[in-house]
XYZ file of C-alpha atoms in Angstrom:
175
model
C 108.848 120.160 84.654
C 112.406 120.262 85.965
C 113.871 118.321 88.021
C 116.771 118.790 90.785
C 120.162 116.691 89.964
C 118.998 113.942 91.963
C 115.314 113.308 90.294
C 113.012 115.109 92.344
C 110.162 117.585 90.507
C 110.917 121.123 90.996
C 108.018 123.503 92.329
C 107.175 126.465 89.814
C 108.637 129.224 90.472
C 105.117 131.264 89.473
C 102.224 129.292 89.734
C 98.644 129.401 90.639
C 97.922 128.197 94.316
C 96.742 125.001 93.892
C 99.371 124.126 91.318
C 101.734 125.392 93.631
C 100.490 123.322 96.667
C 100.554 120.190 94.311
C 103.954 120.521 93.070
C 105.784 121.197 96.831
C 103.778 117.933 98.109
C 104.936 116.100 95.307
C 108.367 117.450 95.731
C 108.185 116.541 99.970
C 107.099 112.554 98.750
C 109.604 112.691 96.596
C 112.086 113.414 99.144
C 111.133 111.160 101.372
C 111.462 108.309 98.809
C 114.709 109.996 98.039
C 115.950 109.414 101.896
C 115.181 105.986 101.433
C 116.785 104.988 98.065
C 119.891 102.755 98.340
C 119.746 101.317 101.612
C 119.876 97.870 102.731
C 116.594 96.765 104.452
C 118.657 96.472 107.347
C 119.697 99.784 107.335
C 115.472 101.125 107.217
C 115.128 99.517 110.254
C 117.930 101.429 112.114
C 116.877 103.832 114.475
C 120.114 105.836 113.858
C 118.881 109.318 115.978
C 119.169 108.072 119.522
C 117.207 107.680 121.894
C 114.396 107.666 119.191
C 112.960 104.719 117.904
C 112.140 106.636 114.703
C 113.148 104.811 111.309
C 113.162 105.571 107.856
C 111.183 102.576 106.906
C 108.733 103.274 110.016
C 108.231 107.162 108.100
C 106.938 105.823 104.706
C 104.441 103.924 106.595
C 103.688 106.554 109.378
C 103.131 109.132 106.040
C 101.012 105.748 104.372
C 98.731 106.023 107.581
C 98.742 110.408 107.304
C 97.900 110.210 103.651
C 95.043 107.983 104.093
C 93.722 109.804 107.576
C 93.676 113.255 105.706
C 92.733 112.800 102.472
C 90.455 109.657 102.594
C 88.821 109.429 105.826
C 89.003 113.540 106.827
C 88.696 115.167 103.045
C 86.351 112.689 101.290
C 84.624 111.279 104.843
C 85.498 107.741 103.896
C 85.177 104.876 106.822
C 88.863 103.114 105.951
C 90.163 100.748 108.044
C 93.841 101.683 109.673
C 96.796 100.879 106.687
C 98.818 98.739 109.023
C 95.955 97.536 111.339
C 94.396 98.199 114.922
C 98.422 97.621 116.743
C 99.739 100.020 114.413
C 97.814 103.059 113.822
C 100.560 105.499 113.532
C 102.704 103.121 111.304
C 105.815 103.611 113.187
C 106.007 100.305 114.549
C 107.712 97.848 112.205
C 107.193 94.310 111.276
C 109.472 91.576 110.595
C 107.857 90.586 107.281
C 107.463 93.961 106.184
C 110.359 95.445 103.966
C 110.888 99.170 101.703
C 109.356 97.629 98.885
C 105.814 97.100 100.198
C 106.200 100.337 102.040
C 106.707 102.220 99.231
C 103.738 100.437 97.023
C 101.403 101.113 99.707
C 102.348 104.457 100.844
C 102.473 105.317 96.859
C 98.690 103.276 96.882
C 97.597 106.131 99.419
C 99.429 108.973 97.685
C 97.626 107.935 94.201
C 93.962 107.470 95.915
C 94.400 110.914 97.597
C 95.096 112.713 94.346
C 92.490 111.332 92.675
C 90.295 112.212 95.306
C 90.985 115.798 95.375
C 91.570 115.865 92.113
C 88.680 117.916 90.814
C 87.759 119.349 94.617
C 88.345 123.051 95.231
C 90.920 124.599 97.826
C 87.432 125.841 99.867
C 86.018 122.601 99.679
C 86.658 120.810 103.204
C 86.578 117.790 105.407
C 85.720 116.800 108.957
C 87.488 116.254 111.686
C 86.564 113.990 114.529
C 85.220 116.121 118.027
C 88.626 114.922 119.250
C 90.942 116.571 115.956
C 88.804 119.500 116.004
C 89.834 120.280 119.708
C 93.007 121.038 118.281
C 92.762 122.982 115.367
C 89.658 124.922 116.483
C 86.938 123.791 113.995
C 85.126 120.706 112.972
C 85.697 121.466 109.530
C 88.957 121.890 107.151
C 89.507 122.910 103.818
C 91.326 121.024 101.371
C 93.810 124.149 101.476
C 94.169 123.484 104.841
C 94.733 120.033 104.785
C 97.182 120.429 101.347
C 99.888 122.830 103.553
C 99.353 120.674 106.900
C 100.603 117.788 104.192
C 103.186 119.782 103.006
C 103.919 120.873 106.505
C 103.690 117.213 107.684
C 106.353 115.823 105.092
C 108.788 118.797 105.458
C 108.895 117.532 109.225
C 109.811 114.492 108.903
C 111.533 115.040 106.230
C 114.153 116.629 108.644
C 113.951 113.469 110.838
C 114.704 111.469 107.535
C 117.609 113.349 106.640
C 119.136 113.186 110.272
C 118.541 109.496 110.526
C 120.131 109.118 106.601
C 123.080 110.859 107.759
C 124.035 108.560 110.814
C 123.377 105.785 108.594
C 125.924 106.588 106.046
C 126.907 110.159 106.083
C 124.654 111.258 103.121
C 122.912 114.835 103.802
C 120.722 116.350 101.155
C 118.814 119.737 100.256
């Protein structure tokens, strides 16, 4: 596979769909590890977009929380408890004792168990979604394509808030 200049996986430029949907999710986590790499803990803790209290350090563990939510509990109808507890559901909020390097290990712990739980599902196979979730997409079912370009769609997002919060931090921008 190749890679860009500063590590992360290219997508194939031909590719069947799901090989396609796996490689731009993997490319999105990559960038948002990317938006992360070489700053002082200090620095992942600045909420550098004013007046938002948004910070890279509180995105690896807000997309921790979305990995688990879509592909444990929604795809493969697991009952998991919330990564960061019951005060912290959407993972925003930050802790004191809590630096990068557990962020990453469990964000990459939810990234690993979703893959292997979709691993040998089908695009058309699907999930469920709580009365509540289904109010807003429509359905009380989801396929896993579904879910796979929300994820995409999900990282690309704040992938933009990472990259806007990077740049006030220290002036680097990336593609």
């Amino acid at each position: 596979m190749n890679t860009t200049p500063d590590g992360r996986p290219i997508p194939p430029a031909h590719a069947d769909e799901r090989a396609m949907l796996d490689a731009w999710l993997d490319f999105h986590r990559a960038t948002l590890a990317l938006k992360c790499s070489g700053l002082e803990e200090d620095q992942l803790r600045l909420a550098a977009a004013s007046p938002s209290s948004m910070t890279l350090l509180g995105l690896v563990q807000h997309m921790a929380v979305v990995e688990r939510n879509w592909f444990q509990r929604i795809f493969a109808g697991q009952d998991v408890s919330p990564v960061f507890g019951e005060t912290n559901l959407d993972g925003f909020s930050l802790r004191p004792e809590g630096g990068l390097d557990e962020a990453l290990a469990v964000w990459q712990a939810e990234v690993a168990r979703g893959r292997e739980l979709i691993a040998d599902a089908a695009l058309d196979d699907s999930g469920r979604l709580s009365e509540r979730e289904a109010g807003h997409v429509g359905d009380r079912s989801v396929s896993l394509r579904w879910i796979m370009v929300h994820m995409i769609e999900e990282y690309a997002r704040h992938n933009g808030h990472a990259d806007l919060i990077r740049e006030q931090i220290d002036g680097v921008t990336g593609e």
